[in-house]
Short mmCIF file of C-alpha atoms and ligand atoms in Angstrom, two decimals:
data_model
loop_
_atom_site.label_atom_id
_atom_site.label_comp_id
_atom_site.label_asym_id
_atom_site.label_seq_id
_atom_site.Cartn_x
_atom_site.Cartn_y
_atom_site.Cartn_z
CA UNK A 1 44.23 1.11 39.28
CA UNK A 2 42.80 -0.87 36.42
CA UNK A 3 44.68 -4.19 36.28
CA UNK A 4 42.65 -5.49 33.35
CA UNK A 5 43.93 -2.73 31.16
CA UNK A 6 47.62 -3.06 32.07
CA UNK A 7 47.33 -6.84 31.61
CA UNK A 8 45.81 -6.25 28.21
CA UNK A 9 48.74 -3.98 27.28
CA UNK A 10 51.30 -6.52 28.54
CA UNK A 11 49.75 -9.15 26.30
CA UNK A 12 49.83 -6.82 23.30
CA UNK A 13 53.45 -5.89 24.01
CA UNK A 14 54.40 -9.56 24.24
CA UNK A 15 52.75 -10.15 20.89
CA UNK A 16 54.90 -7.40 19.38
CA UNK A 17 58.00 -9.02 20.85
CA UNK A 18 57.00 -12.42 19.49
CA UNK A 19 56.42 -10.93 16.05
CA UNK A 20 59.82 -9.18 16.27
CA UNK A 21 58.10 -5.81 15.90
CA UNK A 22 59.16 -4.51 19.29
CA UNK A 23 61.51 -1.55 19.06
CA UNK A 24 64.35 -1.19 21.52
CA UNK A 25 66.08 2.14 21.94
CA UNK A 26 69.83 2.22 22.01
CA UNK A 27 71.06 4.83 24.50
CA UNK A 28 73.86 7.16 23.43
CA UNK A 29 76.27 8.72 25.90
CA UNK A 30 77.72 11.27 23.48
CA UNK A 31 76.39 14.03 21.21
CA UNK A 32 75.03 12.95 17.84
CA UNK A 33 77.73 12.48 15.23
CA UNK A 34 79.53 10.07 12.94
CA UNK A 35 81.47 8.65 15.92
CA UNK A 36 79.31 7.98 18.95
CA UNK A 37 79.36 5.93 22.12
CA UNK A 38 76.48 3.82 23.37
CA UNK A 39 75.47 3.02 26.96
CA UNK A 40 77.01 -0.45 26.70
CA UNK A 41 80.37 1.34 26.47
CA UNK A 42 80.83 0.64 22.79
CA UNK A 43 82.39 3.21 20.45
CA UNK A 44 80.66 2.94 17.10
CA UNK A 45 80.64 4.53 13.70
CA UNK A 46 77.13 5.81 13.17
CA UNK A 47 75.38 5.31 9.83
CA UNK A 48 71.76 5.68 10.89
CA UNK A 49 71.09 9.29 11.79
CA UNK A 50 69.55 12.07 9.70
CA UNK A 51 72.55 14.25 10.52
CA UNK A 52 73.24 14.56 6.79
CA UNK A 53 75.58 17.54 6.87
CA UNK A 54 76.98 17.17 10.35
CA UNK A 55 75.10 20.15 11.82
CA UNK A 56 73.87 18.28 14.91
CA UNK A 57 77.03 19.09 16.83
CA UNK A 58 78.37 21.95 14.71
CA UNK A 59 80.28 24.54 16.75
CA UNK A 60 78.84 27.64 15.07
CA UNK A 61 75.33 26.30 15.49
CA UNK A 62 75.89 25.42 19.14
CA UNK A 63 77.28 28.91 19.78
CA UNK A 64 74.27 30.46 18.05
CA UNK A 65 72.01 28.38 20.29
CA UNK A 66 73.85 29.57 23.42
CA UNK A 67 73.65 33.21 22.25
CA UNK A 68 69.95 32.68 21.51
CA UNK A 69 69.43 31.21 24.95
CA UNK A 70 71.13 34.19 26.61
CA UNK A 71 69.35 36.77 24.52
CA UNK A 72 65.82 35.33 24.31
CA UNK A 73 65.52 33.12 27.37
CA UNK A 74 64.79 29.43 27.63
CA UNK A 75 61.16 29.29 26.61
CA UNK A 76 58.08 31.32 25.81
CA UNK A 77 55.40 29.57 27.88
CA UNK A 78 52.91 30.72 25.30
CA UNK A 79 51.50 29.96 21.91
CA UNK A 80 52.44 32.32 19.13
CA UNK A 81 49.26 34.39 18.98
CA UNK A 82 49.11 35.16 22.70
CA UNK A 83 52.59 36.28 23.72
CA UNK A 84 54.87 33.71 22.09
CA UNK A 85 56.26 35.50 19.05
CA UNK A 86 59.77 37.00 19.27
CA UNK A 87 61.63 38.64 16.46
CA UNK A 88 63.88 35.55 16.26
CA UNK A 89 60.82 33.53 15.18
CA UNK A 90 59.84 36.08 12.55
CA UNK A 91 63.42 36.10 11.28
CA UNK A 92 63.56 32.30 11.00
CA UNK A 93 60.27 32.31 9.09
CA UNK A 94 61.67 34.82 6.66
CA UNK A 95 64.96 32.93 6.25
CA UNK A 96 63.41 29.50 5.66
CA UNK A 97 60.85 30.93 3.21
CA UNK A 98 63.65 32.58 1.29
CA UNK A 99 65.76 29.41 1.37
CA UNK A 100 62.99 27.20 -0.01
CA UNK A 101 61.95 29.73 -2.64
CA UNK A 102 58.59 30.62 -1.07
CA UNK A 103 56.84 33.87 -0.06
CA UNK A 104 56.38 33.20 3.60
CA UNK A 105 56.63 30.50 6.26
CA UNK A 106 55.00 29.47 9.52
CA UNK A 107 56.80 27.55 12.30
CA UNK A 108 55.54 24.47 14.13
CA UNK A 109 56.91 22.45 17.04
CA UNK A 110 57.72 19.67 14.54
CA UNK A 111 57.15 18.81 10.90
CA UNK A 112 54.79 16.11 12.16
CA UNK A 113 52.62 18.96 13.44
CA UNK A 114 53.06 20.97 10.26
CA UNK A 115 51.72 18.04 8.22
CA UNK A 116 48.99 17.47 10.78
CA UNK A 117 47.90 21.07 10.50
CA UNK A 118 48.27 21.85 6.81
CA UNK A 119 45.24 20.21 5.17
CA UNK A 120 42.25 20.68 7.45
CA UNK A 121 42.33 24.51 7.48
CA UNK A 122 42.75 24.79 3.71
CA UNK A 123 40.62 22.02 2.19
CA UNK A 124 37.15 20.68 2.92
CA UNK A 125 34.62 18.22 1.51
CA UNK A 126 34.53 20.11 -1.79
CA UNK A 127 38.20 19.34 -2.46
CA UNK A 128 40.37 16.33 -3.26
CA UNK A 129 43.77 15.36 -1.80
CA UNK A 130 45.86 13.08 -3.99
CA UNK A 131 48.69 11.39 -2.14
CA UNK A 132 51.64 9.10 -2.95
CA UNK A 133 51.02 5.71 -1.31
CA UNK A 134 54.40 5.81 0.46
CA UNK A 135 54.02 9.25 2.01
CA UNK A 136 55.16 9.82 5.59
CA UNK A 137 52.83 8.88 8.44
CA UNK A 138 52.31 12.53 9.36
CA UNK A 139 50.96 13.35 5.89
CA UNK A 140 48.60 10.40 6.11
CA UNK A 141 47.37 11.58 9.52
CA UNK A 142 47.03 15.16 8.31
CA UNK A 143 44.92 14.05 5.36
CA UNK A 144 42.69 12.04 7.72
CA UNK A 145 41.83 15.23 9.58
CA UNK A 146 40.49 16.93 6.46
CA UNK A 147 37.05 16.07 5.12
CA UNK A 148 38.23 16.08 1.53
CA UNK A 149 38.02 13.27 -0.97
CA UNK A 150 41.13 11.07 -0.58
CA UNK A 151 42.90 9.54 -3.55
CA UNK A 152 46.10 7.49 -3.34
CA UNK A 153 48.40 6.99 -6.28
CA UNK A 154 51.04 4.31 -6.77
CA UNK A 155 54.48 5.34 -5.60
CA UNK A 156 55.91 7.92 -8.02
CA UNK A 157 53.67 6.55 -10.79
CA UNK A 158 52.78 9.55 -12.94
CA UNK A 159 50.18 7.59 -14.94
CA UNK A 160 48.39 6.63 -11.76
CA UNK A 161 48.68 10.19 -10.46
CA UNK A 162 47.06 11.42 -13.67
CA UNK A 163 44.22 8.93 -13.14
CA UNK A 164 43.76 10.40 -9.68
CA UNK A 165 43.67 13.90 -11.10
CA UNK A 166 41.01 12.80 -13.62
CA UNK A 167 39.01 11.30 -10.79
CA UNK A 168 39.26 14.58 -8.90
CA UNK A 169 38.44 16.88 -11.75
CA UNK A 170 34.98 17.77 -10.45
CA UNK A 171 36.32 18.75 -7.05
CA UNK A 172 36.67 22.46 -6.28
CA UNK A 173 40.41 22.27 -5.59
CA UNK A 174 42.89 19.42 -5.97
CA UNK A 175 46.21 19.07 -4.19
CA UNK A 176 48.94 16.53 -4.93
CA UNK A 177 51.08 15.57 -1.91
CA UNK A 178 54.41 13.83 -1.88
CA UNK A 179 57.52 13.33 0.18
CA UNK A 180 60.45 15.01 -1.58
CA UNK A 181 62.86 12.24 -0.60
CA UNK A 182 61.37 8.95 0.58
CA UNK A 183 63.09 7.72 3.69
CA UNK A 184 63.13 3.97 3.08
CA UNK A 185 64.43 3.86 -0.51
CA UNK A 186 66.09 7.26 -0.70
CA UNK A 187 64.38 7.95 -4.01
CA UNK A 188 63.47 11.49 -5.09
CA UNK A 189 59.95 12.42 -6.18
CA UNK A 190 59.79 13.73 -9.77
CA UNK A 191 58.57 17.11 -8.60
CA UNK A 192 59.03 18.65 -12.08
CA UNK A 193 56.65 16.09 -13.60
CA UNK A 194 54.26 16.48 -10.69
CA UNK A 195 54.22 20.26 -11.19
CA UNK A 196 53.55 19.79 -14.91
CA UNK A 197 50.58 17.51 -14.19
CA UNK A 198 49.36 19.96 -11.57
CA UNK A 199 49.39 22.69 -14.15
CA UNK A 200 47.52 20.54 -16.67
CA UNK A 201 44.80 19.69 -14.12
CA UNK A 202 44.78 22.99 -12.25
CA UNK A 203 45.96 21.38 -9.03
CA UNK A 204 48.22 22.50 -6.19
CA UNK A 205 51.42 20.71 -5.15
CA UNK A 206 52.60 20.00 -1.62
CA UNK A 207 56.08 18.56 -1.02
CA UNK A 208 57.39 17.38 2.34
CA UNK A 209 61.13 17.99 2.12
CA UNK A 210 62.11 16.73 5.57
CA UNK A 211 64.75 14.35 4.19
CA UNK A 212 65.87 16.83 1.52
CA UNK A 213 66.21 20.33 2.95
CA UNK A 214 69.87 21.12 3.53
CA UNK A 215 71.56 18.84 1.02
CA UNK A 216 69.36 17.91 -1.96
CA UNK A 217 69.77 20.23 -4.94
CA UNK A 218 72.89 22.12 -5.87
CA UNK A 219 72.71 24.45 -2.86
CA UNK A 220 70.67 22.22 -0.56
CA UNK A 221 67.34 23.96 -1.10
CA UNK A 222 65.58 20.65 -1.60
CA UNK A 223 63.80 18.61 -4.23
CA UNK A 224 62.34 21.65 -5.99
CA UNK A 225 65.86 22.88 -6.65
CA UNK A 226 67.00 19.37 -7.62
CA UNK A 227 64.12 19.06 -10.12
CA UNK A 228 64.52 22.60 -11.49
CA UNK A 229 61.20 23.91 -10.18
CA UNK A 230 62.35 26.15 -7.33
CA UNK A 231 59.56 28.63 -6.57
CA UNK A 232 56.90 26.55 -8.34
CA UNK A 233 55.78 24.26 -5.51
CA UNK A 234 52.72 25.68 -3.73
CA UNK A 235 53.42 24.25 -0.28
CA UNK A 236 56.70 22.93 1.14
CA UNK A 237 56.75 21.43 4.61
CA UNK A 238 60.05 20.59 6.22
CA UNK A 239 61.84 19.97 9.50
CA UNK A 240 64.62 21.58 11.48
CA UNK A 241 65.07 18.18 13.10
CA UNK A 242 67.16 16.52 10.40
CA UNK A 243 69.90 18.12 8.27
CA UNK A 244 69.37 21.63 9.66
CA UNK A 245 70.85 20.81 13.05
CA UNK A 246 68.55 18.04 14.16
CA UNK A 247 67.10 19.67 17.27
CA UNK A 248 63.40 20.15 16.63
CA UNK A 249 60.86 22.25 14.85
CA UNK A 250 59.09 22.21 11.53
CA UNK A 251 57.53 24.67 9.15
CA UNK A 252 55.26 25.22 6.20
CA UNK A 253 56.54 27.46 3.41
CA UNK A 254 54.01 28.77 0.91
CA UNK A 255 52.30 31.76 -0.66
CA UNK A 256 51.44 34.49 1.79
CA UNK A 257 47.67 33.88 1.74
CA UNK A 258 48.19 30.21 2.57
CA UNK A 259 50.47 31.04 5.51
CA UNK A 260 48.06 33.76 6.66
CA UNK A 261 45.16 31.30 6.75
CA UNK A 262 47.24 28.69 8.59
CA UNK A 263 48.09 31.25 11.29
CA UNK A 264 44.35 31.73 11.80
CA UNK A 265 43.17 28.14 11.62
CA UNK A 266 45.90 25.52 11.90
CA UNK A 267 45.29 23.72 15.18
CA UNK A 268 48.81 22.40 15.97
CA UNK A 269 50.02 25.99 15.48
CA UNK A 270 47.28 27.69 17.47
CA UNK A 271 47.21 25.30 20.40
CA UNK A 272 50.85 24.30 20.88
CA UNK A 273 53.78 26.13 22.44
CA UNK A 274 56.23 28.26 20.49
CA UNK A 275 59.47 26.75 19.21
CA UNK A 276 62.23 27.33 21.80
CA UNK A 277 64.05 30.56 20.87
CA UNK A 278 67.51 28.97 21.16
CA UNK A 279 66.41 26.41 18.54
CA UNK A 280 65.12 29.21 16.30
CA UNK A 281 68.38 31.16 16.65
CA UNK A 282 70.47 28.05 15.91
CA UNK A 283 68.30 27.18 12.89
CA UNK A 284 68.93 30.66 11.46
CA UNK A 285 72.66 30.00 11.86
CA UNK A 286 72.25 26.63 10.08
CA UNK A 287 70.60 28.37 7.12
CA UNK A 288 73.29 31.05 7.09
CA UNK A 289 76.04 28.42 7.02
CA UNK A 290 74.26 26.68 4.15
CA UNK A 291 73.74 29.86 2.15
CA UNK A 292 77.42 30.75 2.49
CA UNK A 293 78.64 27.26 1.63
CA UNK A 294 78.22 27.44 -2.15
CA UNK A 295 76.76 23.96 -2.31
CA UNK A 296 79.78 22.42 -0.58
CA UNK A 297 77.70 20.09 1.60
CA UNK A 298 75.53 18.81 -1.26
CA UNK A 299 78.46 18.04 -3.52
CA UNK A 300 80.57 16.49 -0.76
CA UNK A 301 77.74 14.21 0.31
CA UNK A 302 77.04 13.21 -3.28
CA UNK A 303 80.70 12.27 -3.81
CA UNK A 304 80.63 10.09 -0.70
CA UNK A 305 77.28 8.48 -1.53
CA UNK A 306 78.35 7.73 -5.12
CA UNK A 307 81.59 6.18 -3.83
CA UNK A 308 79.77 3.98 -1.32
CA UNK A 309 77.14 2.83 -3.85
CA UNK A 310 79.72 1.98 -6.46
CA UNK A 311 81.95 0.05 -4.05
CA UNK A 312 79.02 -1.87 -2.60
CA UNK A 313 77.82 -2.83 -6.07
CA UNK A 314 81.39 -3.91 -6.79
CA UNK A 315 81.28 -6.17 -3.74
CA UNK A 316 78.16 -7.80 -5.18
CA UNK A 317 75.61 -6.18 -2.87
CA UNK A 318 72.21 -5.22 -4.21
CA UNK A 319 72.31 -1.45 -3.85
CA UNK A 320 70.05 0.54 -6.17
CA UNK A 321 71.40 3.61 -7.90
CA UNK A 322 70.28 6.87 -6.39
CA UNK A 323 70.99 10.51 -5.66
CA UNK A 324 70.53 10.88 -1.93
CA UNK A 325 72.48 9.97 1.21
CA UNK A 326 69.89 7.31 2.07
CA UNK A 327 71.27 4.08 0.68
CA UNK A 328 69.30 0.86 1.11
CA UNK A 329 71.35 -2.33 1.02
CA UNK A 330 68.73 -4.80 -0.16
CA UNK A 331 68.91 -8.18 1.60
CA UNK A 332 65.26 -9.25 1.09
CA UNK A 333 65.26 -11.85 3.90
CA UNK A 334 64.41 -10.45 7.31
CA UNK A 335 66.75 -12.74 9.28
CA UNK A 336 69.64 -11.99 6.97
CA UNK A 337 69.18 -8.23 7.42
CA UNK A 338 69.15 -8.65 11.21
CA UNK A 339 72.16 -10.98 11.13
CA UNK A 340 74.27 -8.63 9.03
CA UNK A 341 73.32 -5.59 11.12
CA UNK A 342 74.34 -7.51 14.26
CA UNK A 343 77.63 -8.51 12.72
CA UNK A 344 78.28 -4.89 11.72
CA UNK A 345 77.54 -3.75 15.26
CA UNK A 346 80.06 -6.29 16.56
CA UNK A 347 82.54 -4.59 14.27
CA UNK A 348 81.73 -1.15 15.62
CA UNK A 349 79.30 -0.07 12.91
CA UNK A 350 75.83 1.11 13.80
CA UNK A 351 73.16 0.57 11.13
CA UNK A 352 69.52 -0.45 11.37
CA UNK A 353 67.84 -3.35 9.57
CA UNK A 354 64.31 -2.63 8.36
CA UNK A 355 61.72 -5.27 7.68
CA UNK A 356 57.97 -5.67 7.41
CA UNK A 357 55.81 -3.70 8.24
CA UNK A 358 58.15 -0.70 7.90
CA UNK A 359 59.00 -1.89 4.36
CA UNK A 360 57.00 -4.38 2.23
CA UNK A 361 57.26 -8.14 3.01
CA UNK A 362 60.34 -9.72 1.44
CA UNK A 363 62.03 -6.32 0.99
CA UNK A 364 64.13 -6.35 4.14
CA UNK A 365 67.19 -4.17 4.02
CA UNK A 366 69.84 -2.32 5.94
CA UNK A 367 69.48 1.39 5.49
CA UNK A 368 72.76 3.25 5.41
CA UNK A 369 72.61 7.00 5.91
CA UNK A 370 75.74 8.94 5.10
CA UNK A 371 76.75 12.28 6.53
CA UNK A 372 79.24 14.76 5.15
CA UNK A 373 80.86 14.33 8.56
CA UNK A 374 81.93 10.78 7.61
CA UNK A 375 85.49 10.64 6.35
CA UNK A 376 86.44 8.45 3.40
CA UNK A 377 88.19 6.27 5.98
CA UNK A 378 84.90 5.86 7.86
CA UNK A 379 83.19 4.79 4.64
CA UNK A 380 85.99 2.34 3.87
CA UNK A 381 85.54 0.84 7.32
CA UNK A 382 81.84 0.41 6.59
CA UNK A 383 82.61 -1.27 3.27
CA UNK A 384 85.10 -3.59 4.95
CA UNK A 385 82.55 -4.52 7.63
CA UNK A 386 79.87 -5.30 5.01
CA UNK A 387 82.35 -7.46 3.15
CA UNK A 388 83.27 -9.34 6.30
CA UNK A 389 79.63 -9.76 7.37
CA UNK A 390 78.68 -11.34 4.07
CA UNK A 391 81.50 -13.89 4.02
C1 PLP B 1 61.04 13.10 9.82
C2 PLP B 1 59.88 13.43 8.97
C3 PLP B 1 58.81 14.17 9.47
C4 PLP B 1 58.71 14.56 10.90
O1 PLP B 1 59.54 15.61 11.20
P1 PLP B 1 59.68 16.07 12.73
O2 PLP B 1 60.09 17.50 12.65
O3 PLP B 1 60.69 15.18 13.36
O4 PLP B 1 58.33 15.91 13.34
C5 PLP B 1 57.80 14.52 8.60
N1 PLP B 1 57.83 14.13 7.30
C6 PLP B 1 58.84 13.41 6.79
C7 PLP B 1 58.83 13.04 5.35
C8 PLP B 1 59.89 13.02 7.61
O5 PLP B 1 60.88 12.29 7.12
#
């Protein structure tokens, strides 16, 4: 047993605690939902999950998972290309490709793996990857694994993106990468403008729609639908671990040649176990519910988010306008964000304060995430608690 090393880790962990960067996990004793209970026995209203359309504990989805479990077994104990592909996986790939407006799709254990495995098989030192500076950690890691030229552009800054495209014009291929919805500000990438620039500079476009799939756009198909460019994005990565039921799994949706190459070469796909069949079956049910919902979830969530934003602004809070269910309440000072979140928790409201280094210094905030499962009464309780906390 190496004591030096564990001592070293203890020191590092203490440093994190001193710098207030240490993350504690709150333990839930109920399923995920708008009303949950935590291990300290507290019943709280939950405003910090990615359960945007309430699918995490949806009865139809749970039943589909149970049926999937009975029909296909618990697990595959194999990667896809050995003996880990069942028809339920092929069906989910077809359904998610269709839903996102793409030719084909390939499943991964998580979207983190999808982003980790998307660049390296497709692009090499002859190519350039141009990435929004605020992209998700998994995109950043995925880009690191490729040997391509790396160019970062300022967040959603189309002028700076164009500069990057100029800089990359001698590369063989260029790909622009962006989150569809950014998780800290809840802003939506201008995918229409990005596609137009891609066309001008003969580049590809990759959008990670993890925070968008299921409720952004009229029928929840994501940022491409929202921006009016459904079917025009070359590569869409997304997760089954947020709005689509929140269990696990990710995918890459793209043209058939891209998917075909990924099946041959993408390491997190080739060397990691198949998505559990019950999760695949339940995800198909989630997509079916969405397709049959006529945009009900998107419009309901928008109504609730608009209401909350407007009321908060009325109360004098600094809440930027926006079009997603991620609503940052800007408090700027780190201690204030922590204090208000604590006061809300006392009042039975669960939200998370974010400060540096998760967001820039001096941009501390409480991030509120709404779900279509929240009732108007729940939202009014949240408003009341914010009002009380700020008095
Ligand atoms: C959550 C998230 C991921 C990771 O998805 P998992 O399926 O949980 O691994 C990737 N990208 C973005 C933008 C995300 O928000």
